[in-house]
Amino acid sequence: MEEKENLQLPENAFRELKDGEEYKPLMSPNKVYPEVNGWSVTWGIVMAIIFSAAAAYLGLKVGQVFEAAIPIAIIAVGVSTATKRSKALGENVIIQSIGACSGAVVAGAIFTLPAIYILQAKYPDMTTSFMKIFMASALGGVLGILFLIPFRKYFVSDMHGKYPFPEATATTQVLVSGAKGGDQAKPLLIAGLVGGLYDFIVASLGWWNENFTSRVVSLGCDLADKAKLVFKVNTGAAVLGLGYIIGLKYAFFTCLGSIVVWWLIVPGMSVIFHDSVLSAWDPSIVKTVGAMSPEEIFRAYARSIGIGGIAMAGIIGIIKSWGIIKSAVGLAAKELKGKSEVDENVKRTQRDISFKIIAIGSLVTILVTFLFFWFGVMEGNLLFAIIAILLVAVIAFLFTTVAANAIAIVGSNPVSGMTLMTLIFASVVMVAVGLKGPGGMLAALIMGGVVCTALSVAG
C-alpha cells in the first residue's frame, strides 16, 4: 500500500524541460518491472479482438474510428485491481499498447478496402479474397511500426513537453490513477459510468439527437435555406472529453476549420456559383449550387476542398519534417556502417532496437509486399509490381512523421486525407504505365490499404 500511495507523476511530466533538467520517469529506469509477460500479452490480445470488432462496426457505420487506448487502459486498471496484482503499471501499459492497435489496423482496412465491394456493383469482375485483404492490412501494419521506430527518440525524448500528446496524456493519467488505487481510481469509474450512461441514452434510447443544429428554430431554417448558413455541434460525451483533453488552443484550431468550411466555403459557393451546375467531376449532380441545401453543398464540394486541404497539410508536414527524416536516416546509416557509439550502460528506458534489425526487418517486409503485389495483385506483371512497391514504400515512409506529428499535437490522425492523396497519386501513376480498368482500381485500392494501415499504425 505504501508503494501505491507514493506513485506520483513528476512535476515536469507534461512541460518543457529547462536547460540541464532531467526527466525522471515514474517507473525508474534502474529497476526491472513486470511488463511483457503471459498476463499482459493475453489481455492485450483479448482487448484487441473486442475493440477491433467495435471499431470496425462504428467505422463502417459513421466513418469514424474511436481511439481505444483510453477505454482499454480503464479496463486494464479494473482487471488488475480486481485480481489484486502488485506492480501492475508496466503490465497495464503493455495491455493498452497491444489493444490500442486494434483501431489502427481496422482504420487502415475500412477506409479503403470496402470500396472494392462497393465497386463490384458496377464492375462484377473486380473481385478479391480475404487473404489479399489480410495481407494488405498485415504488411501495412508492420511497415508502419518499423518506419516509426527511428523517430521514437525525437518525439518522446527530444520534444518532451513541446507536444501535448492528448490521448497519451489521458491514458497516462488513467494508468497512474489506477495504480495509486483507493480513492484515486474513483473519478475514473464515475466519469466512465456518466459518459457511458449519457451515450447509451442518446445512441440507444434516442431521447435526443446527438447533433444539435440551428434548424431547430424557424430563423435557423431560413438562414439555412436562403443564406446556406447552418450551425451544428456534436454533443457526444466522447467529443466533449476529447476537447477537454486536447485543450483550448487545439480545440479552437479544430473549431476554426469547421467554421471555415460551414460558414465561408459553403455559403460562399452558393453566392459565387448560385445559378451554376458544377458537375464536371460528378455527372450525377443536376442541381444548381443555389438550389442545394448546405449539407448537399458540403457533401458535393466543401468536403472535397477540406480533404484537399488535409492532403496539402500532409505535403507541408513532410517538408517541415524533412529535418527529422534526414536525422533519423543519417543515424541509421551511421549505425549500419558500424560507426555508432554504443553505450553499454545506456538506461533501460533509452534502449532502442538496433537500426540493423530495423533495416533488415523493413527490407524483408518490403520484399514480401513486393511479392504480394507481383503475384497477388498485379497478376505477374513485374513492371507494375516494382512501381507499386516504390510508391507504397516512399509514401508510407514520408507520411509516417506527418501521422505521428498529428497524433502528438491534436490526438487525431488525418489518415483519410493522406490515404486519399495516395489513392489519387497511385491511380494516376498506374494508369500512366498502362494499368487501367477494374484491375487498376483494385490495385490502387489495395496499395491504398497498405499505406493507410501503415500510417494509421504509425500514428
XYZ file of C-alpha atoms in Angstrom:
459
model
C 0.000 0.000 0.000
C 2.902 2.371 0.711
C 4.190 1.963 -2.835
C 0.786 2.772 -4.284
C 0.439 5.938 -2.211
C 3.839 7.225 -3.378
C 3.004 6.865 -7.061
C 3.032 10.365 -8.471
C 3.977 11.739 -11.874
C 6.932 14.155 -11.722
C 6.117 17.864 -11.819
C 7.837 18.177 -15.212
C 5.975 15.260 -16.804
C 3.960 17.432 -19.203
C 6.034 20.604 -19.566
C 9.196 21.505 -21.423
C 12.432 20.762 -19.585
C 14.724 23.590 -18.611
C 18.382 23.615 -19.619
C 20.153 20.799 -17.798
C 16.913 19.482 -16.293
C 16.349 15.739 -16.449
C 13.025 13.931 -16.534
C 12.863 11.008 -14.132
C 10.000 8.696 -15.145
C 7.608 7.184 -12.651
C 8.945 3.710 -13.433
C 12.623 4.023 -12.587
C 14.998 3.082 -15.430
C 17.241 1.431 -12.820
C 14.612 -1.109 -11.772
C 13.002 -4.045 -13.530
C 9.199 -4.228 -13.544
C 6.777 -6.894 -14.773
C 5.812 -5.734 -18.257
C 5.758 -8.191 -21.167
C 4.509 -11.498 -19.788
C 1.736 -14.004 -20.348
C -0.797 -11.927 -18.406
C -0.250 -8.658 -20.279
C 0.047 -10.226 -23.733
C -3.071 -12.384 -23.281
C -5.209 -9.497 -22.053
C -3.785 -7.261 -24.761
C -4.844 -9.718 -27.459
C -8.304 -10.083 -25.888
C -8.723 -6.293 -25.880
C -7.511 -6.110 -29.495
C -10.113 -8.661 -30.621
C -13.002 -6.993 -28.787
C -12.158 -3.432 -29.786
C -11.352 -4.402 -33.384
C -14.932 -5.582 -33.774
C -16.274 -2.436 -32.090
C -14.044 -0.128 -34.161
C -14.992 -1.870 -37.416
C -18.710 -1.566 -36.655
C -18.502 2.100 -35.681
C -16.159 2.967 -38.544
C -18.341 1.365 -41.194
C -21.475 2.934 -39.704
C -20.369 6.545 -39.173
C -16.974 6.704 -40.887
C -15.066 7.438 -37.688
C -12.923 5.041 -35.641
C -12.650 5.838 -31.933
C -9.315 5.779 -30.131
C -9.331 2.651 -27.990
C -6.331 3.351 -25.750
C -8.261 5.166 -23.015
C -11.120 2.643 -22.519
C -8.632 -0.238 -22.709
C -6.483 1.448 -20.058
C -9.531 1.759 -17.796
C -10.395 -1.929 -18.294
C -6.767 -2.949 -17.661
C -6.723 -0.985 -14.421
C -10.030 -2.534 -13.370
C -8.884 -6.101 -14.087
C -5.539 -5.684 -12.327
C -7.264 -4.120 -9.307
C -9.898 -6.867 -9.159
C -7.235 -9.586 -9.295
C -5.020 -7.686 -6.788
C -1.913 -7.799 -8.964
C 1.065 -5.950 -7.499
C 3.220 -3.569 -9.572
C 0.753 -3.835 -12.447
C 1.510 -0.435 -14.011
C 4.001 -1.840 -16.529
C 1.658 -4.704 -17.415
C -1.237 -2.303 -17.938
C 0.886 -0.204 -20.295
C 1.536 -3.306 -22.418
C -2.155 -4.300 -22.361
C -3.312 -0.906 -23.623
C -0.462 -0.740 -26.162
C -1.403 -4.087 -27.722
C -5.135 -3.479 -27.511
C -4.960 0.049 -28.937
C -3.502 -1.325 -32.180
C -6.993 -2.660 -32.931
C -8.436 0.660 -34.042
C -5.326 1.500 -36.061
C -5.366 -1.653 -38.164
C -9.154 -1.519 -38.530
C -8.970 2.093 -39.764
C -6.417 1.069 -42.374
C -8.801 -1.555 -43.706
C -12.236 0.065 -43.526
C -11.238 3.404 -45.062
C -10.132 1.834 -48.348
C -10.902 -1.835 -48.847
C -14.749 -1.690 -48.586
C -14.633 0.349 -51.812
C -13.708 -2.893 -53.580
C -17.088 -4.407 -52.706
C -18.942 -1.171 -53.432
C -17.418 -1.008 -56.918
C -18.397 -4.631 -57.621
C -21.947 -3.406 -58.268
C -20.631 -1.636 -61.365
C -17.652 -3.871 -62.119
C -18.594 -7.511 -61.332
C -15.151 -8.718 -62.451
C -13.486 -6.683 -59.700
C -13.055 -9.403 -57.088
C -10.664 -10.048 -54.245
C -10.217 -12.525 -51.399
C -9.949 -12.499 -47.644
C -6.260 -13.384 -47.862
C -5.461 -10.344 -50.019
C -7.237 -8.013 -47.606
C -5.492 -9.696 -44.669
C -2.081 -9.364 -46.329
C -2.645 -5.683 -47.165
C -3.536 -4.883 -43.544
C -0.808 -7.055 -42.008
C 2.009 -5.796 -44.224
C 0.897 -2.186 -43.819
C 0.833 -2.540 -40.031
C 4.359 -3.991 -39.898
C 5.686 -1.274 -42.216
C 4.134 1.461 -40.083
C 5.765 0.142 -36.905
C 9.197 -0.315 -38.486
C 9.148 3.106 -40.142
C 8.198 4.863 -36.898
C 10.825 3.328 -34.600
C 13.689 5.596 -35.826
C 11.621 8.644 -34.824
C 10.851 7.458 -31.279
C 13.647 9.386 -29.586
C 12.714 12.619 -31.345
C 9.019 12.572 -30.423
C 9.330 11.043 -26.939
C 12.597 12.498 -25.636
C 13.787 15.474 -27.691
C 10.310 17.045 -27.873
C 9.384 16.350 -24.245
C 6.661 18.785 -23.169
C 6.585 20.579 -26.528
C 3.738 18.455 -27.869
C 0.517 17.942 -25.879
C 0.029 14.238 -26.821
C -3.639 14.468 -25.728
C -4.547 10.778 -25.929
C -1.270 9.604 -24.387
C -1.680 12.180 -21.608
C -5.167 10.948 -20.800
C -4.053 7.309 -20.930
C -1.145 8.058 -18.604
C -3.447 9.718 -16.082
C -5.777 6.726 -16.206
C -2.983 4.203 -15.650
C -1.283 6.186 -12.885
C -4.547 6.918 -11.075
C -5.425 3.239 -11.267
C -2.018 2.240 -9.950
C -2.468 4.519 -6.954
C -5.592 2.596 -6.009
C -8.120 3.700 -3.425
C -9.940 6.973 -3.996
C -7.641 7.885 -6.899
C -9.443 5.476 -9.239
C -12.985 6.525 -8.257
C -13.185 9.598 -10.541
C -12.298 7.357 -13.485
C -15.078 4.934 -12.646
C -17.628 7.715 -12.091
C -16.624 9.525 -15.285
C -16.824 6.298 -17.271
C -20.289 5.494 -15.904
C -21.611 9.010 -16.553
C -20.212 9.087 -20.096
C -21.456 5.586 -20.849
C -24.941 6.334 -19.483
C -25.137 9.569 -21.476
C -24.114 7.891 -24.750
C -26.495 4.981 -24.075
C -29.418 7.386 -23.617
C -28.531 9.266 -26.805
C -27.473 6.411 -29.094
C -29.675 3.545 -27.893
C -32.768 5.159 -26.401
C -32.732 8.169 -28.731
C -34.095 10.623 -26.146
C -32.474 13.492 -28.074
C -30.288 13.951 -31.140
C -26.558 13.902 -30.510
C -26.069 16.562 -33.210
C -27.619 19.909 -32.304
C -28.405 22.183 -35.280
C -29.707 25.713 -35.731
C -32.584 24.274 -37.775
C -34.484 23.669 -34.527
C -35.792 27.260 -34.768
C -37.524 28.925 -37.730
C -34.825 31.609 -38.045
C -32.215 28.874 -38.361
C -34.214 27.196 -41.120
C -34.491 30.498 -43.014
C -30.730 31.105 -42.732
C -30.020 27.569 -43.945
C -32.393 27.818 -46.916
C -31.561 31.344 -48.056
C -28.023 32.131 -46.867
C -26.800 28.483 -46.664
C -25.681 29.175 -43.099
C -26.163 26.405 -40.563
C -24.734 25.874 -37.096
C -24.086 22.335 -35.871
C -22.469 20.951 -32.765
C -21.896 17.373 -31.644
C -22.906 16.956 -28.004
C -21.497 13.447 -27.573
C -19.585 12.628 -24.407
C -16.583 11.447 -26.430
C -16.336 14.749 -28.324
C -16.667 16.779 -25.126
C -13.987 14.676 -23.452
C -11.652 14.986 -26.436
C -11.996 18.761 -26.395
C -11.086 18.829 -22.706
C -8.097 16.555 -23.286
C -6.535 18.446 -26.210
C -7.031 21.794 -24.511
C -8.481 25.152 -25.542
C -5.757 26.017 -28.072
C -6.054 22.967 -30.311
C -9.809 22.672 -29.814
C -10.014 26.263 -31.082
C -7.984 25.371 -34.183
C -10.291 22.433 -34.886
C -13.335 24.660 -34.447
C -11.871 27.243 -36.833
C -11.565 24.569 -39.510
C -15.261 23.767 -39.199
C -16.178 27.460 -39.280
C -14.182 27.990 -42.479
C -15.975 25.095 -44.193
C -19.544 25.696 -42.979
C -19.642 29.494 -42.706
C -17.298 30.546 -45.519
C -16.897 27.843 -48.176
C -20.485 26.526 -48.202
C -22.308 29.904 -48.324
C -19.518 31.369 -50.479
C -20.020 28.718 -53.146
C -23.742 29.442 -53.122
C -23.054 33.139 -53.745
C -20.385 32.671 -56.427
C -21.911 29.716 -58.286
C -25.565 30.275 -57.373
C -27.008 29.518 -60.838
C -24.319 27.043 -61.966
C -24.424 23.260 -62.106
C -20.922 22.115 -61.143
C -20.877 18.506 -62.305
C -17.536 18.179 -64.083
C -16.275 15.547 -61.620
C -19.662 14.098 -60.676
C -22.168 13.765 -63.574
C -24.902 12.731 -61.121
C -25.154 16.335 -59.862
C -28.080 18.032 -61.641
C -28.962 20.839 -59.201
C -27.573 24.345 -59.297
C -25.461 25.205 -56.277
C -28.080 27.734 -55.149
C -30.780 25.050 -55.140
C -28.783 22.769 -52.857
C -29.037 22.635 -49.083
C -25.920 23.462 -47.038
C -25.448 19.735 -46.356
C -25.602 18.920 -50.089
C -23.058 21.637 -50.893
C -20.814 20.213 -48.190
C -21.060 16.651 -49.499
C -20.638 17.636 -53.157
C -17.913 20.283 -52.897
C -16.793 21.541 -49.481
C -15.807 18.126 -48.166
C -13.522 17.570 -51.155
C -11.967 21.002 -50.594
C -11.366 20.071 -46.964
C -9.806 16.760 -47.937
C -7.593 18.608 -50.389
C -6.545 20.873 -47.550
C -5.678 17.844 -45.420
C -3.663 16.352 -48.281
C -1.796 19.635 -48.743
C -1.198 19.778 -44.992
C 0.369 16.340 -45.375
C 2.746 17.652 -48.034
C 3.592 20.681 -45.882
C 4.091 18.289 -42.968
C 6.611 16.298 -44.993
C 8.505 19.474 -45.878
C 8.538 20.652 -42.252
C 9.557 17.192 -41.046
C 12.360 16.856 -43.569
C 14.991 17.674 -40.959
C 13.640 14.938 -38.684
C 13.631 12.453 -41.560
C 17.219 13.321 -42.511
C 18.421 12.974 -38.921
C 16.789 9.558 -38.485
C 18.092 8.277 -41.828
C 21.573 9.643 -41.071
C 21.650 7.954 -37.668
C 20.512 4.687 -39.219
C 23.178 4.885 -41.939
C 25.841 5.647 -39.341
C 24.971 2.581 -37.274
C 24.714 0.341 -40.328
C 28.281 1.360 -41.225
C 29.420 0.437 -37.730
C 30.266 3.988 -36.689
C 27.747 4.396 -33.904
C 28.945 4.742 -30.349
C 27.062 2.177 -28.317
C 26.871 2.830 -24.611
C 26.694 -0.456 -22.770
C 25.397 1.362 -19.710
C 22.502 3.049 -21.502
C 19.371 3.356 -19.394
C 16.650 0.780 -19.826
C 14.168 3.441 -20.941
C 16.549 4.742 -23.633
C 17.318 1.450 -25.335
C 16.201 1.158 -28.936
C 16.068 -1.779 -31.290
C 19.254 -1.816 -33.366
C 18.929 0.047 -36.651
C 20.398 -3.008 -38.315
C 17.415 -5.064 -37.145
C 15.024 -2.298 -38.215
C 16.690 -2.067 -41.649
C 16.637 -5.819 -42.176
C 13.023 -6.053 -40.983
C 11.985 -3.184 -43.265
C 13.716 -4.713 -46.288
C 12.157 -8.131 -45.633
C 8.694 -6.587 -45.215
C 9.104 -4.532 -48.397
C 10.262 -7.667 -50.249
C 7.245 -9.655 -49.043
C 4.967 -6.738 -50.009
C 6.593 -6.650 -53.451
C 5.960 -10.371 -53.925
C 2.368 -9.882 -52.751
C 1.885 -7.123 -55.320
C 3.637 -9.103 -58.080
C 1.781 -12.393 -57.765
C -1.332 -11.461 -55.768
C -2.382 -8.089 -57.186
C -0.604 -7.384 -60.498
C -1.080 -10.923 -61.830
C 2.596 -11.484 -62.579
C 3.377 -8.115 -64.215
C 6.851 -7.228 -62.915
C 6.822 -3.565 -64.007
C 3.517 -2.822 -62.255
C 4.735 -4.548 -59.083
C 8.005 -2.583 -58.990
C 6.225 0.749 -59.442
C 3.610 -0.207 -56.828
C 6.164 -1.112 -54.157
C 8.185 2.043 -54.814
C 5.079 4.193 -54.422
C 3.923 2.432 -51.265
C 7.340 2.409 -49.556
C 8.183 6.042 -50.290
C 4.739 7.464 -49.465
C 4.385 5.396 -46.282
C 7.833 6.435 -45.035
C 7.373 10.142 -45.778
C 3.889 10.337 -44.276
C 4.905 8.442 -41.113
C 6.256 11.613 -39.492
C 3.131 13.531 -40.510
C 0.875 10.947 -38.852
C 2.984 10.866 -35.684
C 3.125 14.670 -35.587
C -0.667 14.944 -35.887
C -1.225 12.467 -33.060
C 1.283 14.367 -30.915
C -0.494 17.692 -31.448
C -4.243 17.043 -31.673
C -4.588 13.340 -30.868
C -6.207 12.692 -34.246
C -4.542 11.102 -37.255
C -5.515 12.702 -40.631
C -5.009 9.329 -42.269
C -8.044 9.743 -44.536
C -6.603 12.761 -46.321
C -3.189 11.190 -46.727
C -4.750 7.953 -47.967
C -6.885 9.861 -50.461
C -3.765 11.559 -51.780
C -2.110 8.132 -52.041
C -5.065 6.746 -53.992
C -5.082 9.707 -56.383
C -1.328 9.599 -56.928
C -1.244 5.798 -57.270
C -4.143 5.832 -59.738
C -2.518 8.491 -61.922
C 0.840 6.715 -61.961
C -0.579 3.224 -62.555
C -2.759 4.494 -65.421
C 0.303 6.220 -66.902
C 2.205 2.911 -67.037
C -0.754 1.076 -68.574
C -2.691 -0.468 -65.686
C -6.335 0.509 -66.267
C -9.863 -0.766 -65.770
C -11.133 -2.815 -62.812
C -7.683 -4.341 -62.335
C -6.139 -0.894 -61.971
C -8.795 0.225 -59.493
C -8.315 -2.930 -57.438
C -4.539 -2.447 -57.409
C -4.841 1.201 -56.350
C -7.236 0.330 -53.517
C -5.033 -2.464 -52.162
C -1.988 -0.187 -52.380
C -4.013 2.453 -50.535
C -4.966 -0.153 -47.930
C -1.304 -0.944 -47.246
C -0.377 2.745 -46.937
C -3.471 3.615 -44.877
C -2.760 0.833 -42.386
C 0.915 1.827 -42.170
C 0.042 5.455 -41.441
C -2.718 4.552 -39.012
C -0.433 2.243 -37.029
C 2.403 4.788 -37.122
C 0.089 7.429 -35.650
